PDB file of C-alpha atoms and ligand atoms in Angstrom:
ATOM      1  CA  UNK O   1      -6.450  37.798 -29.951  1.00 93.00           C
ATOM      2  CA  UNK O   2      -6.604  35.304 -27.094  1.00 97.00           C
ATOM      3  CA  UNK O   3      -3.851  33.531 -25.184  1.00 98.00           C
ATOM      4  CA  UNK O   4      -4.033  30.823 -22.537  1.00 98.00           C
ATOM      5  CA  UNK O   5      -1.935  31.645 -19.479  1.00 98.00           C
ATOM      6  CA  UNK O   6      -4.211  30.315 -16.732  1.00 98.00           C
ATOM      7  CA  UNK O   7      -7.459  28.297 -16.674  1.00 97.00           C
ATOM      8  CA  UNK O   8      -9.100  31.514 -15.454  1.00 97.00           C
ATOM      9  CA  UNK O   9      -8.631  32.987 -18.942  1.00 98.00           C
ATOM     10  CA  UNK O  10     -11.769  31.012 -19.851  1.00 98.00           C
ATOM     11  CA  UNK O  11     -15.101  31.475 -18.111  1.00 97.00           C
ATOM     12  CA  UNK O  12     -16.814  28.331 -16.817  1.00 97.00           C
ATOM     13  CA  UNK O  13     -19.217  28.529 -19.785  1.00 97.00           C
ATOM     14  CA  UNK O  14     -16.312  28.789 -22.229  1.00 98.00           C
ATOM     15  CA  UNK O  15     -14.625  25.840 -20.532  1.00 97.00           C
ATOM     16  CA  UNK O  16     -17.817  23.810 -20.864  1.00 97.00           C
ATOM     17  CA  UNK O  17     -17.935  24.656 -24.584  1.00 98.00           C
ATOM     18  CA  UNK O  18     -14.300  23.681 -25.009  1.00 98.00           C
ATOM     19  CA  UNK O  19     -14.815  20.338 -23.250  1.00 98.00           C
ATOM     20  CA  UNK O  20     -17.928  19.636 -25.334  1.00 98.00           C
ATOM     21  CA  UNK O  21     -15.904  20.399 -28.459  1.00 98.00           C
ATOM     22  CA  UNK O  22     -13.171  17.991 -27.280  1.00 98.00           C
ATOM     23  CA  UNK O  23     -15.802  15.277 -26.802  1.00 98.00           C
ATOM     24  CA  UNK O  24     -17.129  15.895 -30.306  1.00 98.00           C
ATOM     25  CA  UNK O  25     -13.596  15.703 -31.698  1.00 98.00           C
ATOM     26  CA  UNK O  26     -13.121  12.334 -29.976  1.00 98.00           C
ATOM     27  CA  UNK O  27     -16.417  11.060 -31.413  1.00 98.00           C
ATOM     28  CA  UNK O  28     -15.983  12.469 -34.963  1.00 98.00           C
ATOM     29  CA  UNK O  29     -12.267  13.002 -35.666  1.00 98.00           C
ATOM     30  CA  UNK O  30     -12.759  13.016 -39.462  1.00 98.00           C
ATOM     31  CA  UNK O  31     -14.911  16.116 -39.259  1.00 98.00           C
ATOM     32  CA  UNK O  32     -11.904  18.065 -37.948  1.00 98.00           C
ATOM     33  CA  UNK O  33      -9.139  16.533 -40.070  1.00 98.00           C
ATOM     34  CA  UNK O  34      -8.710  19.623 -42.285  1.00 98.00           C
ATOM     35  CA  UNK O  35      -9.850  22.363 -39.917  1.00 98.00           C
ATOM     36  CA  UNK O  36      -6.306  23.778 -39.651  1.00 98.00           C
ATOM     37  CA  UNK O  37      -5.061  23.150 -43.195  1.00 98.00           C
ATOM     38  CA  UNK O  38      -2.270  25.663 -43.872  1.00 98.00           C
ATOM     39  CA  UNK O  39      -1.864  26.654 -40.197  1.00 98.00           C
ATOM     40  CA  UNK O  40       1.359  26.231 -38.249  1.00 98.00           C
ATOM     41  CA  UNK O  41       1.956  25.534 -34.581  1.00 98.00           C
ATOM     42  CA  UNK O  42       5.343  26.305 -32.986  1.00 98.00           C
ATOM     43  CA  UNK O  43       6.347  24.506 -29.796  1.00 98.00           C
ATOM     44  CA  UNK O  44       8.939  26.446 -27.784  1.00 98.00           C
ATOM     45  CA  UNK O  45      10.103  24.172 -25.000  1.00 98.00           C
ATOM     46  CA  UNK O  46      12.833  25.449 -22.683  1.00 97.00           C
ATOM     47  CA  UNK O  47      12.204  22.530 -20.298  1.00 96.00           C
ATOM     48  CA  UNK O  48      11.853  18.770 -20.800  1.00 96.00           C
ATOM     49  CA  UNK O  49       8.517  17.334 -21.895  1.00 96.00           C
ATOM     50  CA  UNK O  50       7.063  14.276 -23.561  1.00 96.00           C
ATOM     51  CA  UNK O  51       3.280  14.492 -23.405  1.00 97.00           C
ATOM     52  CA  UNK O  52       2.718  18.215 -23.401  1.00 98.00           C
ATOM     53  CA  UNK O  53       4.882  18.972 -26.416  1.00 98.00           C
ATOM     54  CA  UNK O  54       3.976  15.933 -28.460  1.00 98.00           C
ATOM     55  CA  UNK O  55       0.259  16.163 -27.697  1.00 98.00           C
ATOM     56  CA  UNK O  56       0.203  19.783 -28.884  1.00 98.00           C
ATOM     57  CA  UNK O  57       1.998  18.655 -32.038  1.00 98.00           C
ATOM     58  CA  UNK O  58      -0.288  15.637 -32.502  1.00 98.00           C
ATOM     59  CA  UNK O  59      -3.272  17.934 -32.007  1.00 98.00           C
ATOM     60  CA  UNK O  60      -2.156  20.316 -34.785  1.00 98.00           C
ATOM     61  CA  UNK O  61      -1.273  17.428 -37.119  1.00 98.00           C
ATOM     62  CA  UNK O  62      -4.688  15.810 -36.483  1.00 98.00           C
ATOM     63  CA  UNK O  63      -6.283  19.105 -37.518  1.00 98.00           C
ATOM     64  CA  UNK O  64      -4.381  19.124 -40.822  1.00 98.00           C
ATOM     65  CA  UNK O  65      -1.847  21.775 -39.790  1.00 98.00           C
ATOM     66  CA  UNK O  66       1.938  21.639 -39.543  1.00 98.00           C
ATOM     67  CA  UNK O  67       4.398  21.968 -36.684  1.00 98.00           C
ATOM     68  CA  UNK O  68       7.826  23.420 -35.951  1.00 98.00           C
ATOM     69  CA  UNK O  69       9.801  24.214 -32.834  1.00 97.00           C
ATOM     70  CA  UNK O  70      12.544  23.344 -30.400  1.00 97.00           C
ATOM     71  CA  UNK O  71      12.531  20.944 -27.498  1.00 97.00           C
ATOM     72  CA  UNK O  72      15.310  22.357 -25.348  1.00 95.00           C
ATOM     73  CA  UNK O  73      16.733  25.765 -24.561  1.00 94.00           C
ATOM     74  CA  UNK O  74      20.215  24.734 -25.743  1.00 92.00           C
ATOM     75  CA  UNK O  75      19.001  24.101 -29.269  1.00 91.00           C
ATOM     76  CA  UNK O  76      17.497  27.591 -29.546  1.00 92.00           C
ATOM     77  CA  UNK O  77      19.067  31.056 -29.473  1.00 93.00           C
ATOM     78  CA  UNK O  78      18.286  31.191 -25.746  1.00 93.00           C
ATOM     79  CA  UNK O  79      21.681  29.496 -25.452  1.00 91.00           C
ATOM     80  CA  UNK O  80      23.206  32.616 -27.068  1.00 93.00           C
ATOM     81  CA  UNK O  81      21.388  34.874 -24.631  1.00 93.00           C
ATOM     82  CA  UNK O  82      18.281  35.822 -26.630  1.00 95.00           C
ATOM     83  CA  UNK O  83      15.346  37.092 -24.578  1.00 96.00           C
ATOM     84  CA  UNK O  84      11.910  35.470 -24.586  1.00 97.00           C
ATOM     85  CA  UNK O  85      10.440  38.676 -26.023  1.00 97.00           C
ATOM     86  CA  UNK O  86      12.787  38.671 -29.023  1.00 97.00           C
ATOM     87  CA  UNK O  87      12.225  34.949 -29.597  1.00 97.00           C
ATOM     88  CA  UNK O  88       8.456  35.389 -29.646  1.00 97.00           C
ATOM     89  CA  UNK O  89       8.688  38.313 -32.063  1.00 97.00           C
ATOM     90  CA  UNK O  90      10.540  35.927 -34.364  1.00 97.00           C
ATOM     91  CA  UNK O  91       8.103  33.047 -33.938  1.00 97.00           C
ATOM     92  CA  UNK O  92       5.209  35.425 -34.624  1.00 98.00           C
ATOM     93  CA  UNK O  93       6.596  35.798 -38.176  1.00 98.00           C
ATOM     94  CA  UNK O  94       6.718  32.050 -38.776  1.00 98.00           C
ATOM     95  CA  UNK O  95       3.733  30.427 -37.051  1.00 98.00           C
ATOM     96  CA  UNK O  96       0.019  31.027 -36.401  1.00 98.00           C
ATOM     97  CA  UNK O  97      -0.018  29.848 -32.774  1.00 98.00           C
ATOM     98  CA  UNK O  98       2.562  28.653 -30.258  1.00 98.00           C
ATOM     99  CA  UNK O  99       2.902  26.685 -27.037  1.00 98.00           C
ATOM    100  CA  UNK O 100       5.687  27.675 -24.646  1.00 98.00           C
ATOM    101  CA  UNK O 101       7.144  25.842 -21.647  1.00 98.00           C
ATOM    102  CA  UNK O 102       9.699  27.675 -19.542  1.00 98.00           C
ATOM    103  CA  UNK O 103      11.375  27.084 -16.155  1.00 96.00           C
ATOM    104  CA  UNK O 104      10.715  30.704 -15.119  1.00 97.00           C
ATOM    105  CA  UNK O 105       7.312  31.601 -13.717  1.00 97.00           C
ATOM    106  CA  UNK O 106       5.721  34.260 -15.912  1.00 98.00           C
ATOM    107  CA  UNK O 107       7.874  33.717 -19.039  1.00 98.00           C
ATOM    108  CA  UNK O 108       4.891  32.800 -21.263  1.00 98.00           C
ATOM    109  CA  UNK O 109       3.134  35.913 -19.917  1.00 98.00           C
ATOM    110  CA  UNK O 110       6.082  38.047 -21.055  1.00 98.00           C
ATOM    111  CA  UNK O 111       5.903  36.260 -24.410  1.00 98.00           C
ATOM    112  CA  UNK O 112       2.220  36.996 -24.933  1.00 97.00           C
ATOM    113  CA  UNK O 113       2.845  40.704 -24.364  1.00 97.00           C
ATOM    114  CA  UNK O 114       5.190  40.764 -27.364  1.00 98.00           C
ATOM    115  CA  UNK O 115       3.397  38.271 -29.546  1.00 98.00           C
ATOM    116  CA  UNK O 116       1.146  38.777 -32.515  1.00 98.00           C
ATOM    117  CA  UNK O 117      -0.042  35.132 -32.395  1.00 98.00           C
ATOM    118  CA  UNK O 118      -1.891  33.249 -29.610  1.00 98.00           C
ATOM    119  CA  UNK O 119       0.473  31.916 -26.926  1.00 98.00           C
ATOM    120  CA  UNK O 120      -0.368  28.820 -24.877  1.00 98.00           C
ATOM    121  CA  UNK O 121       1.348  28.456 -21.511  1.00 98.00           C
ATOM    122  CA  UNK O 122       2.566  24.852 -21.560  1.00 98.00           C
ATOM    123  CA  UNK O 123       3.952  25.096 -18.020  1.00 98.00           C
ATOM    124  CA  UNK O 124       5.872  27.919 -16.336  1.00 98.00           C
ATOM    125  CA  UNK O 125       8.083  26.833 -13.449  1.00 96.00           C
ATOM    126  CA  UNK O 126       6.107  25.849 -10.366  1.00 95.00           C
ATOM    127  CA  UNK O 127       3.318  28.251 -11.279  1.00 96.00           C
ATOM    128  CA  UNK O 128       0.671  27.058 -13.754  1.00 97.00           C
ATOM    129  CA  UNK O 129      -0.029  24.441 -16.403  1.00 98.00           C
ATOM    130  CA  UNK O 130      -3.434  25.306 -17.872  1.00 98.00           C
ATOM    131  CA  UNK O 131      -3.519  22.795 -20.751  1.00 98.00           C
ATOM    132  CA  UNK O 132      -2.909  19.980 -18.268  1.00 98.00           C
ATOM    133  CA  UNK O 133      -5.898  21.332 -16.364  1.00 98.00           C
ATOM    134  CA  UNK O 134      -8.056  21.173 -19.502  1.00 98.00           C
ATOM    135  CA  UNK O 135      -6.919  17.561 -19.849  1.00 98.00           C
ATOM    136  CA  UNK O 136      -7.718  16.853 -16.188  1.00 98.00           C
ATOM    137  CA  UNK O 137     -11.176  18.440 -16.428  1.00 98.00           C
ATOM    138  CA  UNK O 138     -12.034  16.438 -19.543  1.00 98.00           C
ATOM    139  CA  UNK O 139     -10.856  13.263 -17.813  1.00 98.00           C
ATOM    140  CA  UNK O 140     -12.899  13.924 -14.668  1.00 98.00           C
ATOM    141  CA  UNK O 141     -15.944  14.771 -16.794  1.00 98.00           C
ATOM    142  CA  UNK O 142     -15.562  11.614 -18.876  1.00 98.00           C
ATOM    143  CA  UNK O 143     -15.013   9.207 -15.974  1.00 98.00           C
ATOM    144  CA  UNK O 144     -17.429  10.737 -13.455  1.00 98.00           C
ATOM    145  CA  UNK O 145     -19.961  12.394 -15.776  1.00 98.00           C
ATOM    146  CA  UNK O 146     -19.800  15.686 -13.856  1.00 98.00           C
ATOM    147  CA  UNK O 147     -17.482  18.429 -12.614  1.00 97.00           C
ATOM    148  CA  UNK O 148     -19.399  19.440  -9.495  1.00 97.00           C
ATOM    149  CA  UNK O 149     -20.244  17.876  -6.126  1.00 97.00           C
ATOM    150  CA  UNK O 150     -17.087  15.934  -5.598  1.00 97.00           C
ATOM    151  CA  UNK O 151     -14.239  15.376  -3.191  1.00 98.00           C
ATOM    152  CA  UNK O 152     -10.851  15.593  -4.843  1.00 98.00           C
ATOM    153  CA  UNK O 153      -7.677  14.347  -3.187  1.00 98.00           C
ATOM    154  CA  UNK O 154      -4.486  16.060  -4.357  1.00 98.00           C
ATOM    155  CA  UNK O 155      -1.473  14.032  -3.334  1.00 98.00           C
ATOM    156  CA  UNK O 156       2.288  14.519  -3.438  1.00 98.00           C
ATOM    157  CA  UNK O 157       4.209  17.676  -4.258  1.00 98.00           C
ATOM    158  CA  UNK O 158       1.583  20.357  -3.716  1.00 98.00           C
ATOM    159  CA  UNK O 159       4.262  22.996  -3.226  1.00 97.00           C
ATOM    160  CA  UNK O 160       5.992  22.891  -6.599  1.00 96.00           C
ATOM    161  CA  UNK O 161       3.370  20.986  -8.618  1.00 97.00           C
ATOM    162  CA  UNK O 162       2.073  23.477 -11.184  1.00 98.00           C
ATOM    163  CA  UNK O 163      -0.605  21.058 -12.410  1.00 98.00           C
ATOM    164  CA  UNK O 164      -2.120  21.072  -8.917  1.00 98.00           C
ATOM    165  CA  UNK O 165      -2.136  24.862  -8.748  1.00 98.00           C
ATOM    166  CA  UNK O 166      -3.898  25.234 -12.086  1.00 98.00           C
ATOM    167  CA  UNK O 167      -6.389  22.476 -11.310  1.00 98.00           C
ATOM    168  CA  UNK O 168      -7.374  24.121  -8.020  1.00 98.00           C
ATOM    169  CA  UNK O 169      -7.891  27.474  -9.786  1.00 97.00           C
ATOM    170  CA  UNK O 170     -10.209  25.782 -12.270  1.00 98.00           C
ATOM    171  CA  UNK O 171     -12.179  23.550  -9.887  1.00 98.00           C
ATOM    172  CA  UNK O 172     -13.041  26.164  -7.268  1.00 97.00           C
ATOM    173  CA  UNK O 173     -15.430  27.687  -9.808  1.00 96.00           C
ATOM    174  CA  UNK O 174     -17.666  24.587  -9.825  1.00 97.00           C
ATOM    175  CA  UNK O 175     -20.178  23.919  -7.052  1.00 96.00           C
ATOM    176  CA  UNK O 176     -19.822  21.453  -4.211  1.00 97.00           C
ATOM    177  CA  UNK O 177     -16.086  20.859  -4.616  1.00 97.00           C
ATOM    178  CA  UNK O 178     -14.129  19.739  -1.554  1.00 98.00           C
ATOM    179  CA  UNK O 179     -10.397  19.148  -1.482  1.00 98.00           C
ATOM    180  CA  UNK O 180      -8.252  16.870   0.614  1.00 98.00           C
ATOM    181  CA  UNK O 181      -4.623  17.997   0.374  1.00 98.00           C
ATOM    182  CA  UNK O 182      -2.364  15.032   0.988  1.00 98.00           C
ATOM    183  CA  UNK O 183       1.306  15.950   1.367  1.00 98.00           C
ATOM    184  CA  UNK O 184       4.250  15.883   3.717  1.00 97.00           C
ATOM    185  CA  UNK O 185       4.578  19.064   5.765  1.00 96.00           C
ATOM    186  CA  UNK O 186       7.460  20.313   3.589  1.00 95.00           C
ATOM    187  CA  UNK O 187       5.495  19.986   0.356  1.00 97.00           C
ATOM    188  CA  UNK O 188       2.254  21.618   1.510  1.00 97.00           C
ATOM    189  CA  UNK O 189       0.246  23.804  -0.834  1.00 97.00           C
ATOM    190  CA  UNK O 190       1.824  27.310  -0.825  1.00 97.00           C
ATOM    191  CA  UNK O 191       0.258  29.977   1.394  1.00 96.00           C
ATOM    192  CA  UNK O 192      -0.777  32.098  -1.570  1.00 95.00           C
ATOM    193  CA  UNK O 193      -2.892  29.231  -2.870  1.00 96.00           C
ATOM    194  CA  UNK O 194      -4.419  28.434   0.517  1.00 96.00           C
ATOM    195  CA  UNK O 195      -5.193  31.989   1.517  1.00 95.00           C
ATOM    196  CA  UNK O 196      -5.802  33.797  -1.740  1.00 95.00           C
ATOM    197  CA  UNK O 197      -7.626  31.039  -3.594  1.00 96.00           C
ATOM    198  CA  UNK O 198      -9.195  28.589  -1.126  1.00 97.00           C
ATOM    199  CA  UNK O 199      -9.885  30.682   1.983  1.00 96.00           C
ATOM    200  CA  UNK O 200     -10.957  33.756   0.036  1.00 95.00           C
ATOM    201  CA  UNK O 201     -13.602  31.770  -1.785  1.00 94.00           C
ATOM    202  CA  UNK O 202     -14.636  29.742   1.257  1.00 95.00           C
ATOM    203  CA  UNK O 203     -13.681  26.460  -0.348  1.00 97.00           C
ATOM    204  CA  UNK O 204     -13.841  23.460   1.930  1.00 95.00           C
ATOM    205  CA  UNK O 205     -10.514  21.663   2.298  1.00 97.00           C
ATOM    206  CA  UNK O 206      -8.442  19.754   4.772  1.00 97.00           C
ATOM    207  CA  UNK O 207      -4.789  18.808   4.897  1.00 97.00           C
ATOM    208  CA  UNK O 208      -3.611  15.332   5.833  1.00 98.00           C
ATOM    209  CA  UNK O 209      -0.262  13.573   5.696  1.00 98.00           C
ATOM    210  CA  UNK O 210      -1.359   9.939   5.399  1.00 97.00           C
ATOM    211  CA  UNK O 211      -2.846   8.857   2.073  1.00 97.00           C
ATOM    212  CA  UNK O 212      -4.637   5.957   3.800  1.00 97.00           C
ATOM    213  CA  UNK O 213      -6.679   8.403   5.900  1.00 95.00           C
ATOM    214  CA  UNK O 214      -8.008  10.207   2.849  1.00 97.00           C
ATOM    215  CA  UNK O 215      -8.762   7.303   0.481  1.00 97.00           C
ATOM    216  CA  UNK O 216     -12.265   6.256   1.686  1.00 98.00           C
ATOM    217  CA  UNK O 217     -13.899   9.649   1.058  1.00 98.00           C
ATOM    218  CA  UNK O 218     -12.467  10.505  -2.368  1.00 98.00           C
ATOM    219  CA  UNK O 219     -14.174  10.668  -5.773  1.00 98.00           C
ATOM    220  CA  UNK O 220     -10.889  11.500  -7.524  1.00 98.00           C
ATOM    221  CA  UNK O 221      -7.328  10.940  -6.385  1.00 98.00           C
ATOM    222  CA  UNK O 222      -4.883  13.194  -8.259  1.00 98.00           C
ATOM    223  CA  UNK O 223      -1.355  11.852  -7.740  1.00 98.00           C
ATOM    224  CA  UNK O 224       1.736  13.924  -8.520  1.00 98.00           C
ATOM    225  CA  UNK O 225       5.474  13.395  -8.808  1.00 97.00           C
ATOM    226  CA  UNK O 226       7.866  15.072  -6.405  1.00 97.00           C
ATOM    227  CA  UNK O 227       9.253  17.870  -8.626  1.00 96.00           C
ATOM    228  CA  UNK O 228      12.948  17.039  -8.457  1.00 95.00           C
ATOM    229  CA  UNK O 229      14.005  19.930 -10.711  1.00 93.00           C
ATOM    230  CA  UNK O 230      12.540  22.552  -8.360  1.00 93.00           C
ATOM    231  CA  UNK O 231      14.364  21.391  -5.209  1.00 93.00           C
ATOM    232  CA  UNK O 232      17.217  23.440  -3.861  1.00 89.00           C
ATOM    233  CA  UNK O 233      19.180  20.419  -2.697  1.00 92.00           C
ATOM    234  CA  UNK O 234      19.369  16.776  -3.676  1.00 93.00           C
ATOM    235  CA  UNK O 235      19.154  15.543  -0.064  1.00 94.00           C
ATOM    236  CA  UNK O 236      15.666  16.962   0.472  1.00 92.00           C
ATOM    237  CA  UNK O 237      14.501  15.424  -2.774  1.00 95.00           C
ATOM    238  CA  UNK O 238      15.854  12.004  -1.855  1.00 94.00           C
ATOM    239  CA  UNK O 239      14.084  12.187   1.510  1.00 94.00           C
ATOM    240  CA  UNK O 240      10.747  13.133  -0.082  1.00 94.00           C
ATOM    241  CA  UNK O 241      10.707  11.201  -3.324  1.00 94.00           C
ATOM    242  CA  UNK O 242       9.132   7.964  -2.114  1.00 94.00           C
ATOM    243  CA  UNK O 243       6.896   9.477   0.552  1.00 96.00           C
ATOM    244  CA  UNK O 244       3.789   8.180  -1.236  1.00 97.00           C
ATOM    245  CA  UNK O 245       3.473   4.978  -3.189  1.00 97.00           C
ATOM    246  CA  UNK O 246      -0.020   4.103  -4.320  1.00 98.00           C
ATOM    247  CA  UNK O 247      -0.328   0.312  -4.447  1.00 98.00           C
ATOM    248  CA  UNK O 248      -3.011  -2.397  -4.443  1.00 98.00           C
ATOM    249  CA  UNK O 249      -3.253  -2.391  -0.679  1.00 98.00           C
ATOM    250  CA  UNK O 250      -4.052   1.312  -0.543  1.00 98.00           C
ATOM    251  CA  UNK O 251      -6.466   1.028  -3.498  1.00 98.00           C
ATOM    252  CA  UNK O 252      -8.513  -1.433  -1.397  1.00 98.00           C
ATOM    253  CA  UNK O 253      -9.372   1.474   0.907  1.00 98.00           C
ATOM    254  CA  UNK O 254     -10.858   3.507  -1.955  1.00 98.00           C
ATOM    255  CA  UNK O 255     -14.451   3.482  -3.231  1.00 98.00           C
ATOM    256  CA  UNK O 256     -15.232   1.400  -6.337  1.00 97.00           C
ATOM    257  CA  UNK O 257     -15.797   4.584  -8.318  1.00 98.00           C
ATOM    258  CA  UNK O 258     -12.784   6.593  -7.183  1.00 98.00           C
ATOM    259  CA  UNK O 259     -10.584   7.260 -10.197  1.00 98.00           C
ATOM    260  CA  UNK O 260      -6.846   7.860 -10.074  1.00 98.00           C
ATOM    261  CA  UNK O 261      -5.415  10.645 -12.239  1.00 98.00           C
ATOM    262  CA  UNK O 262      -1.772  11.643 -12.693  1.00 98.00           C
ATOM    263  CA  UNK O 263      -0.416  14.230 -15.162  1.00 98.00           C
ATOM    264  CA  UNK O 264       2.588  11.906 -15.738  1.00 98.00           C
ATOM    265  CA  UNK O 265       5.483  11.242 -15.818  1.00 98.00           C
ATOM    266  CA  UNK O 266       5.237   8.969 -12.799  1.00 97.00           C
ATOM    267  CA  UNK O 267       8.346   7.935 -10.956  1.00 96.00           C
ATOM    268  CA  UNK O 268       7.539   5.678  -7.982  1.00 95.00           C
ATOM    269  CA  UNK O 269       4.372   7.261  -6.650  1.00 98.00           C
ATOM    270  CA  UNK O 270       2.044   4.848  -8.463  1.00 98.00           C
ATOM    271  CA  UNK O 271       3.003   1.196  -8.457  1.00 98.00           C
ATOM    272  CA  UNK O 272       2.665  -0.452 -11.873  1.00 98.00           C
ATOM    273  CA  UNK O 273       0.582  -3.139 -10.153  1.00 98.00           C
ATOM    274  CA  UNK O 274      -2.452  -0.858 -10.266  1.00 98.00           C
ATOM    275  CA  UNK O 275      -2.169   0.020 -13.974  1.00 98.00           C
ATOM    276  CA  UNK O 276      -4.811  -2.612 -14.772  1.00 98.00           C
ATOM    277  CA  UNK O 277      -7.207  -1.484 -12.057  1.00 98.00           C
ATOM    278  CA  UNK O 278     -10.319  -0.100 -13.847  1.00 98.00           C
ATOM    279  CA  UNK O 279     -10.003   2.966 -11.613  1.00 98.00           C
ATOM    280  CA  UNK O 280      -6.572   3.864 -13.011  1.00 98.00           C
ATOM    281  CA  UNK O 281      -7.442   6.706 -15.413  1.00 98.00           C
ATOM    282  CA  UNK O 282      -3.975   8.177 -16.058  1.00 98.00           C
ATOM    283  CA  UNK O 283      -3.381   6.555 -19.433  1.00 98.00           C
ATOM    284  CA  UNK O 284      -6.814   7.594 -20.684  1.00 98.00           C
ATOM    285  CA  UNK O 285      -6.019  11.046 -19.358  1.00 98.00           C
ATOM    286  CA  UNK O 286      -3.014  11.451 -21.673  1.00 97.00           C
ATOM    287  CA  UNK O 287      -5.133  10.445 -24.660  1.00 98.00           C
ATOM    288  CA  UNK O 288      -7.763  13.027 -23.706  1.00 98.00           C
ATOM    289  CA  UNK O 289      -4.932  15.582 -23.695  1.00 98.00           C
ATOM    290  CA  UNK O 290      -4.813  15.402 -27.495  1.00 98.00           C
ATOM    291  CA  UNK O 291      -8.568  16.016 -27.999  1.00 98.00           C
ATOM    292  CA  UNK O 292      -8.640  18.892 -25.563  1.00 98.00           C
ATOM    293  CA  UNK O 293      -5.596  20.549 -27.194  1.00 98.00           C
ATOM    294  CA  UNK O 294      -7.266  20.164 -30.600  1.00 98.00           C
ATOM    295  CA  UNK O 295     -10.277  21.956 -29.130  1.00 98.00           C
ATOM    296  CA  UNK O 296      -7.995  24.611 -27.646  1.00 98.00           C
ATOM    297  CA  UNK O 297      -6.164  25.289 -30.927  1.00 98.00           C
ATOM    298  CA  UNK O 298      -9.502  25.664 -32.760  1.00 98.00           C
ATOM    299  CA  UNK O 299     -10.809  27.981 -30.051  1.00 98.00           C
ATOM    300  CA  UNK O 300      -7.731  30.241 -29.933  1.00 98.00           C
ATOM    301  CA  UNK O 301      -7.563  30.424 -33.739  1.00 98.00           C
ATOM    302  CA  UNK O 302     -11.317  31.098 -33.815  1.00 98.00           C
ATOM    303  CA  UNK O 303     -11.931  28.282 -36.295  1.00 98.00           C
ATOM    304  CA  UNK O 304     -15.429  26.811 -36.347  1.00 97.00           C
ATOM    305  CA  UNK O 305     -16.339  23.459 -37.885  1.00 96.00           C
ATOM    306  CA  UNK O 306     -20.007  22.773 -38.696  1.00 87.00           C
TER     307      UNK O 306
HETATM  308  C1  NCD X   1       3.625  17.759 -15.549  1.00 79.00           C
HETATM  309  C2  NCD X   1       4.418  19.050 -15.653  1.00 79.00           C
HETATM  310  O1  NCD X   1       5.227  19.203 -16.556  1.00 79.00           O
HETATM  311  O2  NCD X   1       4.178  19.890 -14.803  1.00 79.00           O
HETATM  312  N1  NCD X   1       3.780  16.940 -16.665  1.00 79.00           N
HETATM  313  C3  NCD X   1       2.979  17.118 -17.755  1.00 79.00           C
HETATM  314  O3  NCD X   1       2.985  18.149 -18.374  1.00 79.00           O
HETATM  315  N2  NCD X   1       2.133  16.150 -18.075  1.00 79.00           N
HETATM  316  C4  NCD X   1       3.825  17.047 -14.284  1.00 79.00           C
HETATM  317  C5  NCD X   1       5.221  16.657 -13.892  1.00 79.00           C
HETATM  318  O4  NCD X   1       6.177  16.885 -14.626  1.00 79.00           O
HETATM  319  O5  NCD X   1       5.340  16.093 -12.818  1.00 79.00           O
END
């Protein structure tokens, strides 16, 4: 049985297969409409979510399956003190596959050790968010036509942003990838990511504070929200929250084929004035999130459609 805790749980070849499957699902949705008839997905969300939870649910419904779950810790027995391991033992009796989001790093990993169904990590604290990475990879592939030889700017909260951490883990396995880390000093990429992932694998990257300085050389700009819920005090958050605002003026500095991604939700970091720019790919990105999660559910349940 397979789980998805980190993008590294799939080899590059397996990722390629999964992305190809997602593209086929987008092109021929009818072919897959009954692939999961009779199967159930449980979504166990101990932290707020709109896209991640509902796109997993939409994915299972599009495949003909059914869904169940909870969308906050207070509406589950976690509020009575139940452990993640006991909850997952329970869910294993009711569903065929589950997606779990939890504020504690490693909680989905604990769950998969006690689970008899595949567990998908739908975000664990500031650690990882592998299904967002699948979404990001599919988006980059669809807008740029490739996943190698590219300069990727990661901007905003690189310290707490789990989507950034997972995306870096996935992208370093492709060739010719360079990163530009764009963040205020206090929200720099954590040491363990810089040393253990980037330096160890000799990945080319630089760190800058000003977004304007990075724009001209980027193929992809990945914007992120300052992760309010992970700050220790409100004051620091307030000081950091509007550090970057991507607007029309800054977009003028970017190449014609530099696409802007964002896992969403956005707060102020992308001005709505660029939503109509053909390079704004973040709304397409959330749509791709459904196809890629359909492909993921099929892969983890080992269901093949001819
Ligand atoms: C992200 C997350 O939850 O980490 N959202 C998402 O799943 N699309 C990003 C964020 O909340 O900033």
